[in-house]
Coordinates of C-alpha atoms in Angstrom, one line a residue:
X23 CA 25.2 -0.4 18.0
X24 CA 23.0 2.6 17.2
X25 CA 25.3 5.0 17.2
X26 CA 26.7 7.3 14.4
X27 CA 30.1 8.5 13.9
X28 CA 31.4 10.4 10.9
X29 CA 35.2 11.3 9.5
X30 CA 36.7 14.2 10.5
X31 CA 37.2 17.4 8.2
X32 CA 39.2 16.1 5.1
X33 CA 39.8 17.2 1.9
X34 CA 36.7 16.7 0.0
X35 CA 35.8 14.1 -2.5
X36 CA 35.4 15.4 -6.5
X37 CA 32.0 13.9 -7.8
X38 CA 31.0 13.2 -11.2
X39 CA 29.7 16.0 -12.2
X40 CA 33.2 18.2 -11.5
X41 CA 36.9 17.9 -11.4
X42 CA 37.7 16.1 -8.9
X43 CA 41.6 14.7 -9.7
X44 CA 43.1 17.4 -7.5
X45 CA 41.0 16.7 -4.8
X46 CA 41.6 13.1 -5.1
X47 CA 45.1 13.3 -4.9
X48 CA 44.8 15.9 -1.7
X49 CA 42.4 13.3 -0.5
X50 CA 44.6 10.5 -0.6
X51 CA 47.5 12.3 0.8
X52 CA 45.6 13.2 3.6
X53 CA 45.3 9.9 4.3
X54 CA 48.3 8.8 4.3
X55 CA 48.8 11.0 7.4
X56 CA 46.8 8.5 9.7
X57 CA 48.8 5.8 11.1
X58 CA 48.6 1.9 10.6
X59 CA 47.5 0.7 14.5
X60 CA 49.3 -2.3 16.1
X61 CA 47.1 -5.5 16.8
X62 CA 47.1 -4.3 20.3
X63 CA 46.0 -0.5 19.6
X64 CA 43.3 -2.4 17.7
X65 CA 41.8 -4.4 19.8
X66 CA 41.6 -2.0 22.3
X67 CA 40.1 0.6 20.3
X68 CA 37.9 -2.3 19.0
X69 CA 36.8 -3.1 22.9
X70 CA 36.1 1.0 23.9
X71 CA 33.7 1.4 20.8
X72 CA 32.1 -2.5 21.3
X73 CA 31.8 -2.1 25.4
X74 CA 31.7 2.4 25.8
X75 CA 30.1 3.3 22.3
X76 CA 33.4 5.6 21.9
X77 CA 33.1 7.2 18.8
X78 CA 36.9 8.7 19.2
X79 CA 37.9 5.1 18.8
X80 CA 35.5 4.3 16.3
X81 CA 36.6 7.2 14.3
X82 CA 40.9 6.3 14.9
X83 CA 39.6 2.7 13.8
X84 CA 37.9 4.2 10.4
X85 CA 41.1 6.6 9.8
X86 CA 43.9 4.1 9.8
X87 CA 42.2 2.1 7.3
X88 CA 41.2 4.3 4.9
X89 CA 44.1 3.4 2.9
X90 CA 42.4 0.3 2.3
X91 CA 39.6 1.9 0.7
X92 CA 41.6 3.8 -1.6
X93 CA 43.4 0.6 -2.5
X94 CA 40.3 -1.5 -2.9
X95 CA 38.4 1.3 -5.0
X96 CA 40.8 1.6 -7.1
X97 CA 40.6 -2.1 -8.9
X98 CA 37.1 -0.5 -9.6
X99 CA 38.0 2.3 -11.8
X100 CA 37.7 0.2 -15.2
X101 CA 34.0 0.4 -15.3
X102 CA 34.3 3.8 -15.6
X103 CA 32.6 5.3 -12.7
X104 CA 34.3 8.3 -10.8
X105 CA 37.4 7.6 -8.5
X106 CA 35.5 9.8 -5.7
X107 CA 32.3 8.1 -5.5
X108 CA 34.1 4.5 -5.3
X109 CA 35.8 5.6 -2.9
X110 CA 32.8 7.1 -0.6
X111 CA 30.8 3.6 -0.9
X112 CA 33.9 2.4 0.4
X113 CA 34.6 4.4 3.5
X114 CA 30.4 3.8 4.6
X115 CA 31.7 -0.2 3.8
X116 CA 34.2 0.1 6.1
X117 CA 32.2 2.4 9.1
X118 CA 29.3 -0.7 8.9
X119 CA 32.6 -3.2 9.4
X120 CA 33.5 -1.2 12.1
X121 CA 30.0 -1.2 14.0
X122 CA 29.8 -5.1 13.2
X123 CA 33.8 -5.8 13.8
X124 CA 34.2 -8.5 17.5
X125 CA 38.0 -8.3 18.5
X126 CA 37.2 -11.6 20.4
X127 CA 36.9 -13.3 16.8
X128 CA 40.8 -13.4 17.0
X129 CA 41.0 -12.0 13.2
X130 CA 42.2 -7.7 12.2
X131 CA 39.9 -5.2 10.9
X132 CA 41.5 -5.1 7.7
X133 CA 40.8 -8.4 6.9
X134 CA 37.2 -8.1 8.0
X135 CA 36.4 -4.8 6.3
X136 CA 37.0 -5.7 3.1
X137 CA 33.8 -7.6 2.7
X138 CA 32.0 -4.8 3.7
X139 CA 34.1 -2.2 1.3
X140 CA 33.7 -4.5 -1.6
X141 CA 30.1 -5.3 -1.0
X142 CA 29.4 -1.0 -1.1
X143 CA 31.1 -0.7 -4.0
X144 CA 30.1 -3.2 -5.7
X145 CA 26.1 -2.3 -5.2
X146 CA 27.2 1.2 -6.4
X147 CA 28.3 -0.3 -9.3
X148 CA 25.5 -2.0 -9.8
X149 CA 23.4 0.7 -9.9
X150 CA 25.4 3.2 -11.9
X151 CA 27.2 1.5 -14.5
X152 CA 24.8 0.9 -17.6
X153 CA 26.2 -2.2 -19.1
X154 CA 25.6 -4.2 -15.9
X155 CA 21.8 -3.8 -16.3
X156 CA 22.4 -6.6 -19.1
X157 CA 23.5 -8.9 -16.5
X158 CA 20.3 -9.8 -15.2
X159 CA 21.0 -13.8 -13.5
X160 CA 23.3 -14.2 -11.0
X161 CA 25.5 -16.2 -13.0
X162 CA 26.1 -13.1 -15.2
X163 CA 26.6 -10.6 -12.3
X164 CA 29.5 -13.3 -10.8
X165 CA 31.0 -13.6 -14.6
X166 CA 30.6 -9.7 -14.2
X167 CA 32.8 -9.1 -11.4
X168 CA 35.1 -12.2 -11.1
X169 CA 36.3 -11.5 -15.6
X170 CA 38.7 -9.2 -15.2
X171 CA 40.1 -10.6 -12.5
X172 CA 40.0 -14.7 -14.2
X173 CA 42.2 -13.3 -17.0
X174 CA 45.7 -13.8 -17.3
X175 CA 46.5 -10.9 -19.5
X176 CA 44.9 -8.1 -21.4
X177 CA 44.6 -10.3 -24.6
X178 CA 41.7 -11.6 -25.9
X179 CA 40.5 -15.1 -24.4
X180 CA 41.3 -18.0 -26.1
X181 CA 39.0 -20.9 -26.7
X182 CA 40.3 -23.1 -23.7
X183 CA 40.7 -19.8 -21.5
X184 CA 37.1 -19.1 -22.2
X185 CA 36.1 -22.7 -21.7
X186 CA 37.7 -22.6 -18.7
X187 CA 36.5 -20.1 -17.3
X188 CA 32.7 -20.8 -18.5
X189 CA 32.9 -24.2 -16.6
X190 CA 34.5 -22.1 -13.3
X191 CA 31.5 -19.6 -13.1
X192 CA 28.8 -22.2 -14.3
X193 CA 27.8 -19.4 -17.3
X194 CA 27.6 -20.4 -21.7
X195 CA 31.1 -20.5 -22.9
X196 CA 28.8 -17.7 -25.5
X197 CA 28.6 -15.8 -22.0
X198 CA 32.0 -15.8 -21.6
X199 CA 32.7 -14.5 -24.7
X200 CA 30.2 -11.5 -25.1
X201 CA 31.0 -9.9 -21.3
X202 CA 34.5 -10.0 -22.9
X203 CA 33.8 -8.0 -25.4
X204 CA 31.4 -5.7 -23.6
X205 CA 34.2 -5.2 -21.0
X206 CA 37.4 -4.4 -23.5
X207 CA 38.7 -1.3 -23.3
X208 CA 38.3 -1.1 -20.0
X209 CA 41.4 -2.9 -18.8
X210 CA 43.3 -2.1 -15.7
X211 CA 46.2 -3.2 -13.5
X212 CA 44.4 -4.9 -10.2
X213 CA 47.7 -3.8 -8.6
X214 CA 47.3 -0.3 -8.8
X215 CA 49.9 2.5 -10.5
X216 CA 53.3 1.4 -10.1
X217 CA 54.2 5.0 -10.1
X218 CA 51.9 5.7 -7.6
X219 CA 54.1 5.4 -4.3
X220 CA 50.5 4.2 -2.7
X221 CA 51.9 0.8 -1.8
X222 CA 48.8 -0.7 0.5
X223 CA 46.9 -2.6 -2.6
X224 CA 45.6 -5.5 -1.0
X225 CA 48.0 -7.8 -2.0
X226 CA 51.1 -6.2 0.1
X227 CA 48.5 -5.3 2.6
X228 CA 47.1 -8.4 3.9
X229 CA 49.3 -11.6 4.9
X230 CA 49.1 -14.9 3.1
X231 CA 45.5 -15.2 2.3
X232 CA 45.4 -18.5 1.1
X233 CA 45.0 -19.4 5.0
X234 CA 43.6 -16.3 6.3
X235 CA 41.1 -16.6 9.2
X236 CA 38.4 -14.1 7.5
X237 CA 38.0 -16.7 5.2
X238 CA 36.8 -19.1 6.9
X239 CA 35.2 -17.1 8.4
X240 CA 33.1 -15.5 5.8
X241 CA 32.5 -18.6 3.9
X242 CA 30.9 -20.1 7.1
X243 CA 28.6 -16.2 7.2
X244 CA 28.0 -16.9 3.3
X245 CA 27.0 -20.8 3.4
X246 CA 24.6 -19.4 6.8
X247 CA 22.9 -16.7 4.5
X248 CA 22.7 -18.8 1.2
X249 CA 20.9 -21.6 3.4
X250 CA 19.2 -20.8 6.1
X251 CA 19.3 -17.1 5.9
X252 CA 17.8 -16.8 2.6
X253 CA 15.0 -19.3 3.3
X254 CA 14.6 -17.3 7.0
X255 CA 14.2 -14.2 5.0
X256 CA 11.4 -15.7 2.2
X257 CA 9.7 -17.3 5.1
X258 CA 8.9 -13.4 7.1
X259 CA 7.5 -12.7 3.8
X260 CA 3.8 -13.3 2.6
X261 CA 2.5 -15.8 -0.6
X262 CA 2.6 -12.7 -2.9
X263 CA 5.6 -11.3 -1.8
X264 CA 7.3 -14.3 -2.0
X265 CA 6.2 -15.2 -5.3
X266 CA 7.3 -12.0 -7.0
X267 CA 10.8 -11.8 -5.2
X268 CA 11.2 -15.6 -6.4
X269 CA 10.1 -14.6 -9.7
X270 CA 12.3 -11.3 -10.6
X271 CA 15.4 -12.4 -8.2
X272 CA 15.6 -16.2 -7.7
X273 CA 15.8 -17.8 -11.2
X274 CA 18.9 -18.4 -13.5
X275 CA 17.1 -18.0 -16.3
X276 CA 14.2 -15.3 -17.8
X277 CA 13.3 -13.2 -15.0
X278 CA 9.4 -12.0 -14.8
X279 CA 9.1 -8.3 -15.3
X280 CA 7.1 -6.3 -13.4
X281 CA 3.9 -6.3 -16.4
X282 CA 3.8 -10.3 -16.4
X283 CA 3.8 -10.3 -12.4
X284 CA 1.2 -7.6 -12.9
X285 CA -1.1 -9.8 -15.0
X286 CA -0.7 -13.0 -12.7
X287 CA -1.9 -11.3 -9.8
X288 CA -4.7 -9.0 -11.4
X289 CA -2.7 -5.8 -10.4
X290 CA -0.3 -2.8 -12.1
X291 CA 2.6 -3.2 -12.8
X292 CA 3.5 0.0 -10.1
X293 CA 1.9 -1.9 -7.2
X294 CA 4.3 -5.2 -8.6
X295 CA 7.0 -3.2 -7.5
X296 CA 5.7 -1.1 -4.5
X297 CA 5.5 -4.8 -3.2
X298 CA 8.9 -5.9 -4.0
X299 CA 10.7 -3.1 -2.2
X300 CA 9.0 -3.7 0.4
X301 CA 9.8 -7.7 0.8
X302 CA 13.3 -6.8 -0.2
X303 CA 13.6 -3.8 2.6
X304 CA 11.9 -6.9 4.7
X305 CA 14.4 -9.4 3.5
X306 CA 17.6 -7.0 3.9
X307 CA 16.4 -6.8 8.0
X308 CA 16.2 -10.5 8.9
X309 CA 19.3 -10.9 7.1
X310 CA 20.7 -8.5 9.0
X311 CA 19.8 -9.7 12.1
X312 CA 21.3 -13.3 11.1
X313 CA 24.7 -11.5 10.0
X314 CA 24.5 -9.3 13.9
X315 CA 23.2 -12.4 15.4
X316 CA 26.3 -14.9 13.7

């Protein structure tokens, strides 16, 4: 599906560098005004855009979950990045789940999209918030993401909390401790303002998850493009490529930089990573293809 589509006129989105809270609240209002569909309005709007390319029902699709996105962005707003900008990572999340969402699978768009909202968001947040940059394994960026949400209360961890938690995300107990205190002050409700009368957080959203089809679901897509995927996507690329991606992206533990790659291979340390973007651009499109193909 080639095609683009794009929201109609609503109040616009604040950005960092303005004041944006009376927008956001305009923006959120607005829309509220879009109706939840039925499962039978869905799939049928689901079938016109899959089978006709409409982008009317594309667009109707993107509207009545918009919602979500505000709900889902706002369990972000603890790293301190702007409410607006969450919240536009998450709407382009939820137009690619809308290109990539199958009615036939037998599961809502709701359910579907949040994978694609979350994983926006979170590769904003990756890029703009400075203390993640010190997460460099992938250990780190899971203990990153998953803390806030692992703790029982604001309080400080305990020993057997943190222990706990250490053996959960296979990171140092040390680890454990030091994100902690990197991440306090910073603490916020993953169930939104309780005097918000926004009542679509994800938990009164969605039915029972602990059975939910989109799991499955997307652990089966995940297992796919941790296995096969990956190695599908290391073997398009050449020795050199290969070896660098492996080396800056691929280990637990002491990632090469770009100067130590540059020294192995007799080059600078700018060609080191002309080379990486390109694998990774390379590696992105096979996988993909596997994910369209799934």
């Amino acid at each position: 599906m080639t095609q683009a589509f794009a929201l109609p006129a609503l109040p616009a989105l604040g950005s960092a560098g303005g004041s944006a809270g009376g927008s956001i609240d305009a923006y959120i209002q607005a829309a509220r005004q879009f109706p939840l569909l039925t499962q039978e309005e869905e799939f049928r709007l689901a079938t016109r855009f899959r089978d006709e390319a409409d982008l009317d029902a594309a667009r109707e699709l993107v509207l009545s979950h918009l919602r979500l996105v505000i709900s889902i962005a706002r369990g972000y707003l603890g790293y301190g990045l702007p409410h607006a900008d969450l919240i536009q990572e998450g709407n382009i999340g939820l137009m690619k789940a809308v290109k990539r969402f199958d009615p036939q699978r037998g599961v809502r768009l709701v359910s579907f999209a949040i994978h694609w909202i979350k994983a926006e968001i979170h590769e904003y947040v990756l890029k703009n918030w400075r203390m993640v940059r010190l997460a460099t394994t992938k250990a780190q960026r899971k203990l990153f993401f998953n803390l806030r949400s692992m703790k029982p209360t604001s309080e400080t961890l305990g020993p057997g909390q943190v222990a706990d938690i250490a053996h959960r995300l296979s990171v140092k107990p040390d680890e454990v401790v030091e994100m902690e205190a990197r991440m306090s002050g910073h603490d916020l409700a993953l169930d939104g303002d309780t005097d918000d009368d926004e009542v679509f957080a994800p938990i009164t959203y969605l039915a029972d998850s602990s059975s939910e089809p989109v799991r499955v679901l997307e652990n089966r897509a995940r297992e796919h493009l941790h296995n096969e995927g990956l190695q599908s996507a290391l073997a398009s690329l050449d020795p050199r490529s290969r070896r660098i991606v492996e080396a800056r992206w691929l280990v637990d533990e002491n990632p090469a930089t770009l100067h130590e790659l540059a020294a192995e291979f007799g080059v600078s340390a700018e060609r080191i990573r002309q080379i990486e973007v390109k694998a990774m651009q390379k590696m992105r499109a096979t996988l993909t293809l596997l994910v369209a193909e799934a």
